[in-house]
GROMACS .gro file of N, CA and C in nm:
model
  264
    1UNK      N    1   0.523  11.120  -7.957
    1UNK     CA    2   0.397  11.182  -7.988
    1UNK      C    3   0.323  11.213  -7.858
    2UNK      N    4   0.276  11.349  -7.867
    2UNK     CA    5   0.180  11.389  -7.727
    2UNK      C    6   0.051  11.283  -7.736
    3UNK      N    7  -0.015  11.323  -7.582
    3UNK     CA    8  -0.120  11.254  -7.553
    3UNK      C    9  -0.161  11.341  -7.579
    4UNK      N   10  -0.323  11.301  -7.621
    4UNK     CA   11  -0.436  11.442  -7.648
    4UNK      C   12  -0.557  11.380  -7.562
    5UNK      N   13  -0.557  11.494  -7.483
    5UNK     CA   14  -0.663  11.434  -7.340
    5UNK      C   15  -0.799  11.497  -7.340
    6UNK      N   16  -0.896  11.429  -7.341
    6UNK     CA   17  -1.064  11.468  -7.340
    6UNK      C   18  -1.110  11.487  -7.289
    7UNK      N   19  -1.096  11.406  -7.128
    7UNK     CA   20  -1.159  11.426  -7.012
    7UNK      C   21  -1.049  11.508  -6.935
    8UNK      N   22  -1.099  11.603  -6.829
    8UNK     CA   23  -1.036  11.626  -6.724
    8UNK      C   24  -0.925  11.502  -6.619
    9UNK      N   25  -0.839  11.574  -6.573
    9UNK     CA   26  -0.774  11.504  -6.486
    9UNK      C   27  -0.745  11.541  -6.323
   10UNK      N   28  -0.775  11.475  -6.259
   10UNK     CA   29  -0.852  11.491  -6.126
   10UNK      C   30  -0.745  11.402  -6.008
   11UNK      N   31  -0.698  11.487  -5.912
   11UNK     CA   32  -0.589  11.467  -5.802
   11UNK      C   33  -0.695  11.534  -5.691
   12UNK      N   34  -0.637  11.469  -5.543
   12UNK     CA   35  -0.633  11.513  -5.412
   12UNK      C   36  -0.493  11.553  -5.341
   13UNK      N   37  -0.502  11.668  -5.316
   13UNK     CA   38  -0.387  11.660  -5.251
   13UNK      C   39  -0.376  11.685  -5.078
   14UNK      N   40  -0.289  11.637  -4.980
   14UNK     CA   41  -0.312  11.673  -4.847
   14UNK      C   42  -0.157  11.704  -4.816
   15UNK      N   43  -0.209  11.834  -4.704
   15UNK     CA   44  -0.077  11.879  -4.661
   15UNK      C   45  -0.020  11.810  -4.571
   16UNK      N   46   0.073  11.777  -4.533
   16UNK     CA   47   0.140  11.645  -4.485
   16UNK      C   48   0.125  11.733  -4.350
   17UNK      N   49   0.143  11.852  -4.280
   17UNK     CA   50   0.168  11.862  -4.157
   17UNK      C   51   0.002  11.939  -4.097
   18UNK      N   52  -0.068  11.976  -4.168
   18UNK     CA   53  -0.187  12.029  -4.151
   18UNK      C   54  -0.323  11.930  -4.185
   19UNK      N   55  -0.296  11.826  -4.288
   19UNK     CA   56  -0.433  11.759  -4.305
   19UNK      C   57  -0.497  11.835  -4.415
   20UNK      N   58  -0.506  11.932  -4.435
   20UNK     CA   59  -0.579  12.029  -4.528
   20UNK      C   60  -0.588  11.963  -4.659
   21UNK      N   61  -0.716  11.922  -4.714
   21UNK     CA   62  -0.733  11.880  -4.836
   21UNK      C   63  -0.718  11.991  -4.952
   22UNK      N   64  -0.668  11.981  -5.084
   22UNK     CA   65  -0.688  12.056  -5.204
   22UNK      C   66  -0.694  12.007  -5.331
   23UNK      N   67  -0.791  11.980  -5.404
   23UNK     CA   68  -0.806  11.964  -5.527
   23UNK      C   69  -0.803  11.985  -5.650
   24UNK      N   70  -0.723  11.947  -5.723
   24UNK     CA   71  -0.675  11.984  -5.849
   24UNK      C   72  -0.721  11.957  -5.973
   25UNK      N   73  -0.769  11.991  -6.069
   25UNK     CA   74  -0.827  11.963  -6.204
   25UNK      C   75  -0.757  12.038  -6.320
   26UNK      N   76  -0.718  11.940  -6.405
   26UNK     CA   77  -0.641  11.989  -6.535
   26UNK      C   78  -0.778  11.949  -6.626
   27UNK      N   79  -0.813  12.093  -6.673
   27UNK     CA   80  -0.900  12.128  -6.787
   27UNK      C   81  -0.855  12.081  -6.973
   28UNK      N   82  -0.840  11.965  -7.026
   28UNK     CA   83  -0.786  11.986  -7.171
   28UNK      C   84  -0.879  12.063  -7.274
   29UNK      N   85  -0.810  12.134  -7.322
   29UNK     CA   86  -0.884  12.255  -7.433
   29UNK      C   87  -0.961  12.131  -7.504
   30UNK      N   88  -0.977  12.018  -7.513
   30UNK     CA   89  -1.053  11.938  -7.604
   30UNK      C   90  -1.195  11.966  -7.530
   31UNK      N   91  -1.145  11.922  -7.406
   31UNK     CA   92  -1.316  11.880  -7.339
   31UNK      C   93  -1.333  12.012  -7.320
   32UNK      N   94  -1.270  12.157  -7.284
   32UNK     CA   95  -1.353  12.272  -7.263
   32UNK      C   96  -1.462  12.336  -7.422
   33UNK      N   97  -1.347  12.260  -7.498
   33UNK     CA   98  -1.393  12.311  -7.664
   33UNK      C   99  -1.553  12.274  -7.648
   34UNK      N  100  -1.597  12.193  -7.594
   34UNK     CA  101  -1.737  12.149  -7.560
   34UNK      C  102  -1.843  12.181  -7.478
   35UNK      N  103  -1.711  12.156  -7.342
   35UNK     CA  104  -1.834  12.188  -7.178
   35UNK      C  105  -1.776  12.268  -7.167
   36UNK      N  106  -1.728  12.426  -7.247
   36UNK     CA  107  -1.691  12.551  -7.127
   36UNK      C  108  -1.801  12.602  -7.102
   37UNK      N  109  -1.976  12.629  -7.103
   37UNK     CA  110  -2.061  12.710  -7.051
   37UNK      C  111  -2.081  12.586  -6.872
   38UNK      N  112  -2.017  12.470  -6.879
   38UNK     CA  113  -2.091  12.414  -6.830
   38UNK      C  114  -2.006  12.392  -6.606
   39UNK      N  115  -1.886  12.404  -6.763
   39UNK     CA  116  -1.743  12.440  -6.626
   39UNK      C  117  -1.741  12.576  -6.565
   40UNK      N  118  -1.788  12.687  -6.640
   40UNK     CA  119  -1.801  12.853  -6.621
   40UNK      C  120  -1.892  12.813  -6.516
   41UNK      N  121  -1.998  12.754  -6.513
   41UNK     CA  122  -2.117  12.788  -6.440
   41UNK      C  123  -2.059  12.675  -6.304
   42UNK      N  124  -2.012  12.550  -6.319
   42UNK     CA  125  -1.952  12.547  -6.200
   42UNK      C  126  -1.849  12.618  -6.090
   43UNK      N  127  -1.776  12.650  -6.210
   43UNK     CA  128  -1.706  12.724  -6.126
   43UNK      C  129  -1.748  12.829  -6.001
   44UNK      N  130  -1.897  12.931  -6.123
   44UNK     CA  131  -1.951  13.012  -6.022
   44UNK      C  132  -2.031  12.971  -5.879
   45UNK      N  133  -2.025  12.838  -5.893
   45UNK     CA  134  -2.085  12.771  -5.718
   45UNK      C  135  -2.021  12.830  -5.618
   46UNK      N  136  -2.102  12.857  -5.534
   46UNK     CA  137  -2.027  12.897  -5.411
   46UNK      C  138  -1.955  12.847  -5.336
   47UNK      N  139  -1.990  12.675  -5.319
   47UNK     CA  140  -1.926  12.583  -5.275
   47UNK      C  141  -1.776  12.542  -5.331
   48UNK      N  142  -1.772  12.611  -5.437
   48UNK     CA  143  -1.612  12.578  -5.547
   48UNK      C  144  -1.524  12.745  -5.448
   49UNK      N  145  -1.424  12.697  -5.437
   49UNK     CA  146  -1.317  12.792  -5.355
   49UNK      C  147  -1.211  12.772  -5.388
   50UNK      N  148  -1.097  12.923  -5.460
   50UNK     CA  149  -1.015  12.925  -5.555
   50UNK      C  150  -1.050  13.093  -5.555
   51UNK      N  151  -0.890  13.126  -5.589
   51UNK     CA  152  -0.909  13.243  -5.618
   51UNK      C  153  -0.784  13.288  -5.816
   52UNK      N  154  -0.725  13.362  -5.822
   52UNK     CA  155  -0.716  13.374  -5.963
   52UNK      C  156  -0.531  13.327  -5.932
   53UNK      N  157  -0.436  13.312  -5.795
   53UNK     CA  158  -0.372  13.216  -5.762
   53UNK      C  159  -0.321  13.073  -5.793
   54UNK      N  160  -0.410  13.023  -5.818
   54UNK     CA  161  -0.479  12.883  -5.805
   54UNK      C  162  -0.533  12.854  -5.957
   55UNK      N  163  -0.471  12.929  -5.998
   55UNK     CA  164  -0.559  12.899  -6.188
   55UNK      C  165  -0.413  12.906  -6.280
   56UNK      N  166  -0.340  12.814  -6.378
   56UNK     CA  167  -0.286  12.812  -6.465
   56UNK      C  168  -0.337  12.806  -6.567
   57UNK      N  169  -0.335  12.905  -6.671
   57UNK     CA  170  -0.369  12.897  -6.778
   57UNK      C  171  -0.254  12.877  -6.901
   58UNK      N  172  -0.287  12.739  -7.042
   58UNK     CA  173  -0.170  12.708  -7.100
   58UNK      C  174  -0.208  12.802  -7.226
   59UNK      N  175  -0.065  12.771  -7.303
   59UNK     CA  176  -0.145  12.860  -7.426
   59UNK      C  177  -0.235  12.745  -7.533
   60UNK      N  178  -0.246  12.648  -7.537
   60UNK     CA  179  -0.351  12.550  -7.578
   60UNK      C  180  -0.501  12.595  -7.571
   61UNK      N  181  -0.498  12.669  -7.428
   61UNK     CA  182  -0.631  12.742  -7.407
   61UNK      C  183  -0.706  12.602  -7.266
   62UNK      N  184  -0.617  12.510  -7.227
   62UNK     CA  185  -0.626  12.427  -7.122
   62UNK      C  186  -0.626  12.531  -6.968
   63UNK      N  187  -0.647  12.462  -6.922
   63UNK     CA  188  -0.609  12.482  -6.785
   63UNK      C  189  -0.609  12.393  -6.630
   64UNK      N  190  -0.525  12.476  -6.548
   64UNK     CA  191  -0.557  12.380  -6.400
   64UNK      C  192  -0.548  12.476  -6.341
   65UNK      N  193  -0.646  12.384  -6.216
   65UNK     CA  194  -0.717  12.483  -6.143
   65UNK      C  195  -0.701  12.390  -5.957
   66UNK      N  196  -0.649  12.460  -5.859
   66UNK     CA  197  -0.653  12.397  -5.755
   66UNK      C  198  -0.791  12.429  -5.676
   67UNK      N  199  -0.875  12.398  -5.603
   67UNK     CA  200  -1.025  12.443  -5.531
   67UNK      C  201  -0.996  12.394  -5.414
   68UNK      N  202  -1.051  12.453  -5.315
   68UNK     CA  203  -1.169  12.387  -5.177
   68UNK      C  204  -1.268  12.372  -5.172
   69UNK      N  205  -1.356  12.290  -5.090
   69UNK     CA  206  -1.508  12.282  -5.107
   69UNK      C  207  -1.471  12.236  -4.932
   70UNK      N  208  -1.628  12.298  -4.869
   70UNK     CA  209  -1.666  12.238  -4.743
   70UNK      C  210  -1.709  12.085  -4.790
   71UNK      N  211  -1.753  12.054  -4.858
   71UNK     CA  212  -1.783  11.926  -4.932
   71UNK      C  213  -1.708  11.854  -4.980
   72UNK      N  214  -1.729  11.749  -4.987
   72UNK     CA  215  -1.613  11.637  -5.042
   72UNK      C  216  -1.562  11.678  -5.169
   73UNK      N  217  -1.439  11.686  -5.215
   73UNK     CA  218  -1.386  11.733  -5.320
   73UNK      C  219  -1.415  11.641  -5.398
   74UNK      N  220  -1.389  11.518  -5.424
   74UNK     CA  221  -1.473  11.418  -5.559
   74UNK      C  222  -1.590  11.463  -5.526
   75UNK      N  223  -1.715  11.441  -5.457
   75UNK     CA  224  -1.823  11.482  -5.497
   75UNK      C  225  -1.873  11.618  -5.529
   76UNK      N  226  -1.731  11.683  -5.556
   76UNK     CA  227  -1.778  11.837  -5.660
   76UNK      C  228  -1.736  11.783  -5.761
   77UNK      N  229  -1.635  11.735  -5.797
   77UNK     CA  230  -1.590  11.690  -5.899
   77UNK      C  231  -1.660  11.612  -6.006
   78UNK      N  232  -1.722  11.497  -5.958
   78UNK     CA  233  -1.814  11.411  -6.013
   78UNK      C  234  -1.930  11.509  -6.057
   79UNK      N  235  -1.974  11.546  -5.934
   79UNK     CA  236  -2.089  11.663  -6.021
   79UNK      C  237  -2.090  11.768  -6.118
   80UNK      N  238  -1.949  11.788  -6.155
   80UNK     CA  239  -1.860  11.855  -6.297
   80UNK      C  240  -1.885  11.769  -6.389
   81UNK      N  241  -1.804  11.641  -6.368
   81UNK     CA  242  -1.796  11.562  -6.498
   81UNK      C  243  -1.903  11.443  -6.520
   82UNK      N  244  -1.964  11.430  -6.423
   82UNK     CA  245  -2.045  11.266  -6.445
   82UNK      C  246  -2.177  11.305  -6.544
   83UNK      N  247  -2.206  11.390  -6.583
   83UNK     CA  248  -2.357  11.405  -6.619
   83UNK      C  249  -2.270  11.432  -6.773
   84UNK      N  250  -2.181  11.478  -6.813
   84UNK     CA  251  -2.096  11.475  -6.883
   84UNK      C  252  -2.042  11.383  -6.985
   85UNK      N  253  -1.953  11.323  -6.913
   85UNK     CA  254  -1.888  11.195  -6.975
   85UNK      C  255  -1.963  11.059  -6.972
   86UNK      N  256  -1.994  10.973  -7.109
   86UNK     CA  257  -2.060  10.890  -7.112
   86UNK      C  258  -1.980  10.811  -7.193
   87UNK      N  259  -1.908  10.666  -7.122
   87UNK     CA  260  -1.871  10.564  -7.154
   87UNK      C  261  -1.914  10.447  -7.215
   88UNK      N  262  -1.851  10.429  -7.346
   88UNK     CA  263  -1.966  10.331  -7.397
   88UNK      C  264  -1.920  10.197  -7.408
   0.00000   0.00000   0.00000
């Protein structure tokens, strides 16, 4: 039986000979079914960097998405999901 995932799933990745950070987020169609005005509008930050490359789209209606930020990549991240997700 599949997993059915709610929250986003969130990697760093570094290039082993450059250092270059890149960040990855797998979108599940559950949690966009909810926060897509909220992910659209992050996305449009200027600070989020990605071009249409860098975007898999499933047919679920999920997706992943690799970014840069001059900014710490968890702290774009967190500022996606933390105001968001509430653990009880």
């Amino acid at each position: 039986m599949a997993e059915v995932l709610a929250e986003p799933q969130f990697q760093i990745f570094t290039h082993i000979k450059t250092g270059a950070k890149v960040g990855r987020i797998y979108f599940p169609a559950l949690f966009l079914t909810e926060f897509h005005a909220t992910v659209y509008q992050w996305l449009q930050r200027q600070e989020i960097i990605f071009d249409e490359k860098d975007i898999k789209q499933y047919a679920d209606g999920s997706f992943r998405l690799y970014f840069r930020s001059a900014n710490s990549l968890e702290t774009e991240y967190f500022r996606l999901v933390k105001p968001l997700i509430v653990h009880g």
